[in-house]
GROMACS .gro file of C-alpha atoms in nm:
model
  446
    1MET     CA    1  -0.011   0.002   0.013
    2SER     CA    2   0.145   0.371  -0.108
    3SER     CA    3   0.189   0.556   0.209
    4PRO     CA    4   0.157   0.933   0.149
    5ALA     CA    5   0.381   1.191  -0.052
    6PRO     CA    6   0.619   1.356   0.239
    7ALA     CA    7   0.548   1.757   0.205
    8SER     CA    8   0.847   1.913   0.143
    9PRO     CA    9   0.980   2.265   0.016
   10ALA     CA   10   0.905   2.152  -0.364
   11THR     CA   11   0.521   2.018  -0.269
   12PRO     CA   12   0.445   2.214   0.081
   13ALA     CA   13   0.177   2.102   0.356
   14LEU     CA   14  -0.204   2.310   0.252
   15LYS     CA   15  -0.225   2.630   0.526
   16ARG     CA   16  -0.411   2.552   0.843
   17ASP     CA   17  -0.605   2.831   0.767
   18VAL     CA   18  -1.003   2.671   0.837
   19THR     CA   19  -1.125   2.832   1.183
   20GLY     CA   20  -1.405   2.629   1.417
   21LEU     CA   21  -1.717   2.894   1.241
   22LEU     CA   22  -1.543   2.880   0.867
   23LEU     CA   23  -1.560   2.537   0.889
   24PHE     CA   24  -1.932   2.495   1.003
   25VAL     CA   25  -2.020   2.768   0.758
   26PHE     CA   26  -1.908   2.559   0.545
   27ILE     CA   27  -2.099   2.259   0.634
   28LEU     CA   28  -2.410   2.432   0.670
   29GLY     CA   29  -2.358   2.621   0.317
   30ASP     CA   30  -2.295   2.249   0.151
   31VAL     CA   31  -2.572   2.099   0.315
   32LEU     CA   32  -2.834   2.394   0.274
   33GLY     CA   33  -2.689   2.378  -0.061
   34ALA     CA   34  -3.004   2.445  -0.348
   35GLY     CA   35  -3.208   2.138  -0.248
   36ILE     CA   36  -3.457   2.351  -0.024
   37TYR     CA   37  -3.620   2.635  -0.291
   38ALA     CA   38  -3.667   2.310  -0.453
   39LEU     CA   39  -3.760   2.021  -0.208
   40VAL     CA   40  -4.090   2.133   0.008
   41GLY     CA   41  -4.339   2.110  -0.285
   42THR     CA   42  -4.166   1.678  -0.362
   43ILE     CA   43  -4.183   1.644   0.051
   44SER     CA   44  -4.563   1.796   0.033
   45GLY     CA   45  -4.644   1.568  -0.254
   46GLU     CA   46  -4.558   1.260  -0.052
   47VAL     CA   47  -4.681   1.314   0.272
   48GLY     CA   48  -4.909   1.584   0.237
   49GLY     CA   49  -4.880   1.844   0.497
   50VAL     CA   50  -4.676   1.666   0.762
   51THR     CA   51  -4.355   1.748   0.578
   52TRP     CA   52  -4.109   1.862   0.920
   53LEU     CA   53  -4.159   1.505   0.984
   54PRO     CA   54  -3.960   1.297   0.674
   55LEU     CA   55  -3.674   1.592   0.712
   56LEU     CA   56  -3.638   1.555   1.108
   57VAL     CA   57  -3.590   1.124   1.004
   58ALA     CA   58  -3.379   1.222   0.729
   59LEU     CA   59  -3.164   1.399   0.928
   60GLY     CA   60  -3.167   1.140   1.209
   61MET     CA   61  -3.035   0.961   0.876
   62ALA     CA   62  -2.790   1.198   0.824
   63LEU     CA   63  -2.667   1.220   1.187
   64LEU     CA   64  -2.574   0.858   1.196
   65THR     CA   65  -2.332   0.826   0.892
   66ALA     CA   66  -2.194   1.170   1.043
   67ALA     CA   67  -2.104   1.035   1.375
   68SER     CA   68  -1.854   0.756   1.128
   69TYR     CA   69  -1.670   1.073   0.994
   70ALA     CA   70  -1.647   1.242   1.319
   71GLU     CA   71  -1.475   0.974   1.408
   72LEU     CA   72  -1.225   0.834   1.141
   73VAL     CA   73  -1.166   1.203   1.013
   74THR     CA   74  -1.035   1.295   1.316
   75LYS     CA   75  -0.875   0.969   1.372
   76TYR     CA   76  -0.658   0.995   1.059
   77PRO     CA   77  -0.702   1.369   0.994
   78LYS     CA   78  -0.587   1.360   0.633
   79ALA     CA   79  -0.682   1.526   0.313
   80GLY     CA   80  -0.853   1.253   0.046
   81GLY     CA   81  -1.134   1.162   0.326
   82SER     CA   82  -1.314   0.846   0.256
   83ALA     CA   83  -1.074   0.687   0.034
   84VAL     CA   84  -0.799   0.773   0.284
   85PHE     CA   85  -1.019   0.519   0.540
   86ALA     CA   86  -1.111   0.298   0.326
   87GLN     CA   87  -0.731   0.248   0.262
   88ARG     CA   88  -0.651   0.217   0.606
   89ALA     CA   89  -0.919  -0.044   0.690
   90TYR     CA   90  -0.901  -0.302   0.359
   91ARG     CA   91  -0.567  -0.214   0.317
   92SER     CA   92  -0.637  -0.309  -0.071
   93GLU     CA   93  -0.519  -0.027  -0.320
   94PHE     CA   94  -0.852  -0.092  -0.539
   95VAL     CA   95  -1.159  -0.040  -0.309
   96SER     CA   96  -0.974   0.234  -0.161
   97PHE     CA   97  -0.917   0.402  -0.556
   98MET     CA   98  -1.284   0.312  -0.576
   99VAL     CA   99  -1.435   0.461  -0.309
  100GLY     CA  100  -1.240   0.759  -0.364
  101PHE     CA  101  -1.367   0.806  -0.712
  102CYS     CA  102  -1.698   0.707  -0.648
  103MET     CA  103  -1.700   1.034  -0.404
  104LEU     CA  104  -1.501   1.211  -0.709
  105ALA     CA  105  -1.753   1.094  -0.976
  106ALA     CA  106  -2.075   1.238  -0.712
  107GLY     CA  107  -1.847   1.595  -0.642
  108VAL     CA  108  -1.751   1.631  -1.056
  109VAL     CA  109  -2.100   1.548  -1.165
  110SER     CA  110  -2.289   1.739  -0.905
  111ALA     CA  111  -2.083   2.078  -0.979
  112ALA     CA  112  -2.179   2.003  -1.352
  113SER     CA  113  -2.583   2.038  -1.253
  114LEU     CA  114  -2.520   2.275  -1.037
  115ALA     CA  115  -2.312   2.509  -1.290
  116LEU     CA  116  -2.619   2.388  -1.506
  117ALA     CA  117  -2.904   2.493  -1.272
  118PHE     CA  118  -2.727   2.827  -1.229
  119SER     CA  119  -2.754   2.931  -1.574
  120GLY     CA  120  -3.137   2.798  -1.671
  121ASP     CA  121  -3.431   3.030  -1.560
  122TYR     CA  122  -3.316   3.153  -1.280
  123LEU     CA  123  -2.996   3.360  -1.506
  124ALA     CA  124  -3.256   3.358  -1.749
  125THR     CA  125  -3.398   3.664  -1.525
  126PHE     CA  126  -3.139   3.881  -1.514
  127ILE     CA  127  -2.900   3.770  -1.859
  128ASP     CA  128  -3.017   3.549  -2.136
  129VAL     CA  129  -2.682   3.295  -2.224
  130PRO     CA  130  -2.618   2.981  -2.378
  131PRO     CA  131  -2.674   2.721  -2.075
  132VAL     CA  132  -2.322   2.584  -2.140
  133VAL     CA  133  -2.151   2.870  -2.137
  134GLY     CA  134  -2.314   3.047  -1.828
  135ALA     CA  135  -2.191   2.705  -1.642
  136THR     CA  136  -1.844   2.745  -1.778
  137LEU     CA  137  -1.782   3.093  -1.674
  138LEU     CA  138  -1.962   2.966  -1.365
  139LEU     CA  139  -1.680   2.717  -1.296
  140VAL     CA  140  -1.367   2.953  -1.418
  141LEU     CA  141  -1.506   3.187  -1.165
  142ILE     CA  142  -1.513   2.895  -0.858
  143ALA     CA  143  -1.176   2.741  -0.995
  144LEU     CA  144  -0.993   3.134  -0.933
  145VAL     CA  145  -1.134   3.214  -0.620
  146ASN     CA  146  -1.081   2.821  -0.523
  147LEU     CA  147  -0.677   2.887  -0.662
  148ARG     CA  148  -0.616   3.198  -0.440
  149GLY     CA  149  -0.679   3.031  -0.091
  150ILE     CA  150  -0.913   2.826   0.086
  151LYS     CA  151  -0.929   3.107   0.333
  152GLU     CA  152  -1.087   3.348   0.064
  153SER     CA  153  -1.308   3.044  -0.089
  154LEU     CA  154  -1.443   2.973   0.217
  155ARG     CA  155  -1.478   3.327   0.342
  156SER     CA  156  -1.657   3.400   0.007
  157ASN     CA  157  -1.891   3.178   0.136
  158ILE     CA  158  -1.993   3.301   0.427
  159VAL     CA  159  -2.171   3.539   0.249
  160MET     CA  160  -2.342   3.336   0.063
  161THR     CA  161  -2.493   3.097   0.316
  162CYS     CA  162  -2.552   3.395   0.529
  163ILE     CA  163  -2.782   3.529   0.206
  164GLU     CA  164  -2.911   3.206   0.187
  165LEU     CA  165  -3.022   3.163   0.490
  166THR     CA  166  -3.161   3.524   0.520
  167GLY     CA  167  -3.369   3.401   0.222
  168LEU     CA  168  -3.547   3.085   0.399
  169VAL     CA  169  -3.534   3.317   0.719
  170LEU     CA  170  -3.799   3.615   0.490
  171VAL     CA  171  -3.974   3.300   0.449
  172VAL     CA  172  -4.063   3.189   0.767
  173VAL     CA  173  -4.090   3.550   0.977
  174LEU     CA  174  -4.389   3.602   0.618
  175VAL     CA  175  -4.604   3.316   0.676
  176GLY     CA  176  -4.571   3.431   1.050
  177VAL     CA  177  -4.689   3.714   0.981
  178LEU     CA  178  -4.983   3.545   0.800
  179VAL     CA  179  -5.067   3.360   1.045
  180ALA     CA  180  -5.100   3.667   1.315
  181GLY     CA  181  -5.307   3.759   1.087
  182GLY     CA  182  -5.537   3.549   1.084
  183SER     CA  183  -5.458   3.318   0.776
  184GLY     CA  184  -5.328   3.028   0.676
  185ASP     CA  185  -5.430   2.686   0.840
  186VAL     CA  186  -5.183   2.609   1.085
  187GLY     CA  187  -5.370   2.230   1.078
  188ARG     CA  188  -5.187   2.156   0.775
  189ALA     CA  189  -4.856   2.090   0.924
  190VAL     CA  190  -4.999   1.806   1.092
  191SER     CA  191  -5.219   1.647   0.865
  192PHE     CA  192  -5.168   1.397   0.558
  193GLY     CA  193  -5.339   1.422   0.245
  194ASP     CA  194  -5.634   1.249   0.135
  195ASP     CA  195  -5.545   0.826   0.076
  196ILE     CA  196  -5.169   0.909   0.215
  197ASP     CA  197  -5.105   0.588   0.410
  198PRO     CA  198  -4.887   0.744   0.705
  199PHE     CA  199  -4.583   0.483   0.735
  200PRO     CA  200  -4.484   0.413   0.362
  201ALA     CA  201  -4.583   0.839   0.301
  202VAL     CA  202  -4.286   0.908   0.542
  203LEU     CA  203  -4.025   0.632   0.478
  204GLY     CA  204  -4.094   0.748   0.144
  205ALA     CA  205  -4.023   1.122   0.136
  206ALA     CA  206  -3.770   1.083   0.440
  207LEU     CA  207  -3.538   0.860   0.200
  208LEU     CA  208  -3.592   1.131  -0.049
  209ALA     CA  209  -3.565   1.474   0.192
  210TYR     CA  210  -3.228   1.272   0.267
  211TYR     CA  211  -3.028   1.365  -0.017
  212SER     CA  212  -3.098   1.720   0.109
  213TYR     CA  213  -2.895   1.686   0.359
  214VAL     CA  214  -2.580   1.555   0.170
  215GLY     CA  215  -2.268   1.761   0.186
  216PHE     CA  216  -2.162   1.726   0.511
  217GLU     CA  217  -1.921   1.438   0.402
  218THR     CA  218  -1.772   1.710   0.177
  219SER     CA  219  -1.558   1.904   0.462
  220ALA     CA  220  -1.293   1.584   0.588
  221ASN     CA  221  -1.173   1.654   0.242
  222LEU     CA  222  -1.027   2.000   0.440
  223ILE     CA  223  -0.943   1.824   0.775
  224GLU     CA  224  -0.561   1.938   0.699
  225GLU     CA  225  -0.617   2.303   0.649
  226VAL     CA  226  -0.847   2.253   0.974
  227ARG     CA  227  -0.703   2.421   1.312
  228GLU     CA  228  -0.728   2.177   1.643
  229PRO     CA  229  -0.933   1.934   1.424
  230SER     CA  230  -0.968   1.645   1.672
  231LYS     CA  231  -1.154   1.956   1.890
  232VAL     CA  232  -1.341   2.157   1.640
  233TYR     CA  233  -1.432   1.928   1.375
  234PRO     CA  234  -1.692   1.730   1.543
  235LYS     CA  235  -1.825   2.032   1.673
  236ALA     CA  236  -1.875   2.189   1.368
  237LEU     CA  237  -2.063   1.878   1.211
  238PHE     CA  238  -2.339   1.782   1.374
  239PHE     CA  239  -2.406   2.179   1.507
  240SER     CA  240  -2.425   2.254   1.129
  241LEU     CA  241  -2.641   1.956   1.005
  242LEU     CA  242  -2.860   2.012   1.333
  243THR     CA  243  -2.898   2.406   1.198
  244ALA     CA  244  -2.899   2.276   0.820
  245GLY     CA  245  -3.238   2.029   1.049
  246ALA     CA  246  -3.398   2.274   1.222
  247MET     CA  247  -3.419   2.577   0.977
  248TYR     CA  248  -3.564   2.260   0.700
  249MET     CA  249  -3.791   2.147   0.961
  250LEU     CA  250  -3.932   2.535   1.042
  251VAL     CA  251  -3.963   2.613   0.628
  252GLY     CA  252  -4.108   2.337   0.602
  253THR     CA  253  -4.419   2.391   0.826
  254ALA     CA  254  -4.438   2.726   0.701
  255ALA     CA  255  -4.489   2.601   0.328
  256SER     CA  256  -4.767   2.340   0.460
  257ILE     CA  257  -4.892   2.656   0.682
  258ALA     CA  258  -4.939   2.905   0.333
  259VAL     CA  259  -4.972   2.687   0.039
  260PRO     CA  260  -5.176   2.361  -0.002
  261SER     CA  261  -5.019   2.068  -0.038
  262GLY     CA  262  -5.120   1.922  -0.381
  263GLU     CA  263  -4.989   2.306  -0.523
  264LEU     CA  264  -4.707   2.314  -0.404
  265ALA     CA  265  -4.594   1.960  -0.510
  266GLU     CA  266  -4.685   2.119  -0.851
  267SER     CA  267  -4.455   2.417  -0.845
  268THR     CA  268  -4.117   2.418  -0.920
  269GLY     CA  269  -4.034   2.706  -0.743
  270PRO     CA  270  -4.236   2.628  -0.365
  271LEU     CA  271  -4.079   2.888  -0.150
  272LEU     CA  272  -4.230   3.144  -0.404
  273ASN     CA  273  -4.534   3.032  -0.404
  274VAL     CA  274  -4.523   3.078  -0.011
  275ILE     CA  275  -4.397   3.438   0.001
  276GLU     CA  276  -4.709   3.490  -0.320
  277ALA     CA  277  -4.955   3.318  -0.071
  278THR     CA  278  -4.800   3.586   0.223
  279GLY     CA  279  -4.968   3.836  -0.012
  280VAL     CA  280  -4.575   4.083   0.144
  281PRO     CA  281  -4.508   4.252  -0.218
  282VAL     CA  282  -4.168   4.083  -0.260
  283PRO     CA  283  -3.937   4.070  -0.588
  284THR     CA  284  -3.952   3.790  -0.826
  285TRP     CA  285  -3.596   3.917  -0.902
  286LEU     CA  286  -3.486   3.930  -0.548
  287PHE     CA  287  -3.538   3.534  -0.540
  288SER     CA  288  -3.472   3.429  -0.813
  289ALA     CA  289  -3.108   3.650  -0.698
  290ILE     CA  290  -3.052   3.390  -0.327
  291ALA     CA  291  -3.139   3.093  -0.537
  292LEU     CA  292  -2.861   3.198  -0.832
  293ILE     CA  293  -2.636   3.236  -0.466
  294ALA     CA  294  -2.774   2.939  -0.361
  295VAL     CA  295  -2.681   2.730  -0.646
  296ALA     CA  296  -2.335   2.905  -0.707
  297ASN     CA  297  -2.254   2.845  -0.345
  298GLY     CA  298  -2.320   2.423  -0.361
  299ALA     CA  299  -2.117   2.475  -0.661
  300LEU     CA  300  -1.796   2.614  -0.506
  301LEU     CA  301  -1.867   2.415  -0.179
  302THR     CA  302  -1.797   2.061  -0.380
  303MET     CA  303  -1.526   2.177  -0.606
  304ILE     CA  304  -1.362   2.303  -0.334
  305MET     CA  305  -1.424   1.894  -0.262
  306ALA     CA  306  -1.334   1.767  -0.537
  307SER     CA  307  -0.948   1.950  -0.562
  308ARG     CA  308  -0.893   1.830  -0.207
  309LEU     CA  309  -1.014   1.479  -0.260
  310THR     CA  310  -0.777   1.462  -0.577
  311TYR     CA  311  -0.497   1.600  -0.412
  312GLY     CA  312  -0.572   1.350  -0.143
  313MET     CA  313  -0.570   1.092  -0.314
  314ALA     CA  314  -0.235   1.152  -0.539
  315GLY     CA  315  -0.091   1.210  -0.175
  316GLU     CA  316  -0.180   0.811  -0.083
  317GLY     CA  317  -0.073   0.728  -0.443
  318LEU     CA  318  -0.424   0.663  -0.560
  319LEU     CA  319  -0.392   0.909  -0.881
  320PRO     CA  320  -0.070   1.057  -1.028
  321ARG     CA  321   0.177   1.252  -0.793
  322ALA     CA  322   0.112   1.536  -0.990
  323LEU     CA  323  -0.217   1.608  -0.868
  324GLY     CA  324  -0.094   1.646  -0.539
  325ARG     CA  325   0.113   1.994  -0.671
  326VAL     CA  326   0.023   2.270  -0.472
  327LEU     CA  327   0.124   2.700  -0.560
  328PRO     CA  328   0.377   2.749  -0.347
  329GLY     CA  329   0.282   3.113  -0.231
  330ARG     CA  330  -0.088   3.025  -0.225
  331ARG     CA  331  -0.002   2.633  -0.139
  332THR     CA  332  -0.376   2.567  -0.273
  333PRO     CA  333  -0.352   2.242  -0.536
  334TRP     CA  334  -0.312   2.388  -0.796
  335VAL     CA  335  -0.315   2.069  -1.050
  336ALA     CA  336  -0.606   1.939  -0.850
  337ILE     CA  337  -0.830   2.228  -0.917
  338VAL     CA  338  -0.736   2.305  -1.289
  339VAL     CA  339  -0.813   1.930  -1.377
  340THR     CA  340  -1.145   1.852  -1.163
  341THR     CA  341  -1.306   2.181  -1.343
  342ALA     CA  342  -1.233   2.097  -1.670
  343CYS     CA  343  -1.353   1.743  -1.589
  344ALA     CA  344  -1.700   1.981  -1.438
  345ILE     CA  345  -1.717   2.173  -1.788
  346VAL     CA  346  -1.653   1.875  -2.005
  347LEU     CA  347  -1.989   1.737  -1.808
  348THR     CA  348  -2.196   2.046  -1.842
  349ALA     CA  349  -2.250   1.978  -2.272
  350THR     CA  350  -2.272   1.582  -2.165
  351GLY     CA  351  -2.618   1.587  -1.988
  352GLY     CA  352  -2.952   1.834  -1.855
  353ILE     CA  353  -2.906   1.838  -1.507
  354ALA     CA  354  -3.166   1.580  -1.427
  355VAL     CA  355  -2.953   1.297  -1.601
  356LEU     CA  356  -2.704   1.505  -1.410
  357ALA     CA  357  -2.789   1.538  -1.118
  358GLU     CA  358  -2.939   1.107  -1.055
  359THR     CA  359  -2.578   0.965  -1.156
  360VAL     CA  360  -2.469   1.079  -0.804
  361VAL     CA  361  -2.818   0.904  -0.614
  362ILE     CA  362  -2.627   0.551  -0.672
  363LEU     CA  363  -2.318   0.685  -0.620
  364LEU     CA  364  -2.250   0.843  -0.190
  365PRO     CA  365  -2.448   0.585  -0.040
  366ILE     CA  366  -2.184   0.272  -0.167
  367VAL     CA  367  -1.905   0.532  -0.062
  368PHE     CA  368  -2.100   0.608   0.324
  369ILE     CA  369  -2.146   0.224   0.361
  370SER     CA  370  -1.753   0.162   0.249
  371THR     CA  371  -1.709   0.423   0.576
  372ASN     CA  372  -1.926   0.351   0.852
  373LEU     CA  373  -1.780  -0.016   0.796
  374ALA     CA  374  -1.411   0.110   0.832
  375VAL     CA  375  -1.559   0.248   1.104
  376LEU     CA  376  -1.596  -0.093   1.265
  377VAL     CA  377  -1.246  -0.291   1.158
  378LEU     CA  378  -1.060  -0.004   1.262
  379ARG     CA  379  -1.122   0.019   1.616
  380ARG     CA  380  -0.915  -0.231   1.645
  381ASP     CA  381  -0.616   0.094   1.546
  382LYS     CA  382  -0.520   0.273   1.822
  383VAL     CA  383  -0.345   0.664   1.739
  384ASP     CA  384  -0.130   0.858   1.968
  385HIS     CA  385  -0.418   1.156   2.007
  386ALA     CA  386  -0.761   1.248   2.084
  387HIS     CA  387  -1.047   1.180   1.875
  388PHE     CA  388  -1.392   1.137   1.829
  389ARG     CA  389  -1.602   0.830   1.880
  390ALA     CA  390  -1.880   0.735   1.815
  391TRP     CA  391  -2.105   0.481   1.954
  392THR     CA  392  -2.107   0.129   1.833
  393ALA     CA  393  -2.422   0.082   1.766
  394LEU     CA  394  -2.472   0.385   1.496
  395PRO     CA  395  -2.236   0.314   1.260
  396VAL     CA  396  -2.403  -0.024   1.200
  397LEU     CA  397  -2.720   0.156   1.216
  398ALA     CA  398  -2.626   0.391   0.892
  399ILE     CA  399  -2.533   0.110   0.705
  400VAL     CA  400  -2.858  -0.100   0.773
  401SER     CA  401  -3.001   0.317   0.624
  402CYS     CA  402  -2.767   0.281   0.303
  403LEU     CA  403  -2.867  -0.022   0.247
  404VAL     CA  404  -3.244   0.103   0.214
  405LEU     CA  405  -3.155   0.375   0.071
  406LEU     CA  406  -3.009   0.161  -0.249
  407THR     CA  407  -3.314  -0.044  -0.232
  408GLN     CA  408  -3.546   0.267  -0.339
  409GLN     CA  409  -3.375   0.334  -0.682
  410SER     CA  410  -3.456   0.309  -1.023
  411GLY     CA  411  -3.377   0.040  -1.314
  412GLU     CA  412  -3.145   0.355  -1.481
  413VAL     CA  413  -3.009   0.557  -1.201
  414TRP     CA  414  -2.869   0.189  -1.183
  415LEU     CA  415  -2.696   0.155  -1.518
  416ARG     CA  416  -2.585   0.515  -1.456
  417GLY     CA  417  -2.459   0.406  -1.118
  418GLY     CA  418  -2.234   0.114  -1.302
  419ILE     CA  419  -2.146   0.242  -1.628
  420ILE     CA  420  -1.923   0.520  -1.351
  421VAL     CA  421  -1.821   0.271  -1.188
  422THR     CA  422  -1.748   0.075  -1.528
  423VAL     CA  423  -1.516   0.346  -1.560
  424GLY     CA  424  -1.309   0.373  -1.236
  425VAL     CA  425  -1.249  -0.004  -1.296
  426ALA     CA  426  -1.071   0.067  -1.565
  427THR     CA  427  -0.903   0.375  -1.446
  428TYR     CA  428  -0.799   0.244  -1.142
  429PHE     CA  429  -0.651  -0.041  -1.429
  430VAL     CA  430  -0.500   0.233  -1.652
  431LEU     CA  431  -0.301   0.382  -1.388
  432ARG     CA  432  -0.181   0.057  -1.258
  433PHE     CA  433  -0.028  -0.041  -1.587
  434ALA     CA  434   0.114   0.283  -1.643
  435ARG     CA  435   0.213   0.281  -1.304
  436ARG     CA  436   0.432  -0.136  -1.391
  437ARG     CA  437   0.559   0.104  -1.682
  438VAL     CA  438   0.736   0.304  -1.548
  439SER     CA  439   0.893   0.101  -1.248
  440ASP     CA  440   0.971  -0.171  -1.509
  441GLY     CA  441   1.149   0.101  -1.766
  442ASN     CA  442   1.366   0.262  -1.421
  443SER     CA  443   1.474  -0.115  -1.378
  444ASN     CA  444   1.552  -0.174  -1.727
  445ARG     CA  445   1.796   0.125  -1.648
  446ALA     CA  446   1.956   0.064  -1.364
   0.00000   0.00000   0.00000
């Protein structure tokens, strides 16, 4: 098994510029993302007015896997996240590569999808450009911010996350004003729709809502840039998820009170419907701007993750060492940033938003199963520093929840996921063959 490349003057370690606050806002911004702006209507179509309940169940499922990440990230504070954990746990370069590849593929595909979403109807409110052009310009801008430095990237995230939160708080406050004025229907928030069987409806909606919490796992790839990781990481991780969950449930409840579930389910912009239902004259362009910022923030944080994961896998010898090069001054992984950005740009021209987004669905539960299992396997491995330790039952329950998620996917999604996994397998053997040829060539010259 290859060991991480040591830091040297030519390849300095990443700069520890991430404080607890920056990490908290990073995770919160990535979890909130753009999903909540469309999520409420879809969930309402499943359960009627009780939108808060599946959101609560999904939060519990996310916290199970988050506990495993908290233990492994603080135990092995190396960029590379799930790939590093797999390599330590299973002692298999192939397994570690495939876990990292699935995580990396999910991130790059997700960023491409978000970039296309950014350049669609929301951007058209202000300027009309071809979707691929708008997506490319956004990804290039994100790369430039990413290259400048992690502190600058996360400061941008703070501003954009605050704007996202302001939009969501505005929804809750305006619905509160609506209720105070004697309008709205509070009873809808505790009522299932007609002909809805509560248990399967809540489970189905929770599986859907689970993906609104995805994003916390990307923070594992920032750990080499976090100050006092064992102390800071668990607090930032759990507090950000709980904050996002509370906001989700408040927004979901407010939406149900303001607008009947049937109308929410039919809308592609449910929160805009909620604002309109309050009677407060909020300009359409304002919410479009907030949605654009939410989407751009999600793409920024995803590309930060993808570049750091690429850097970490290069350090572990799972990808070419050149991908681990960093800028001498800025100490950012510039080769990884350029390569992942180029891949995302190419993907924007290969499919629509839905096609790209659905390919992510099958990949992350596979990564999560590997990580939760790695917690149990690595319990016998002792380290010489304090770290978070999850209750043993938590990773077991997390594995069960991930298996349930996988059983809910369609055959079409499995096919797309299978194609990506096949590409990963082929990439692994090509890289292995190339390394062997280089090694044989060096031996012959010697």
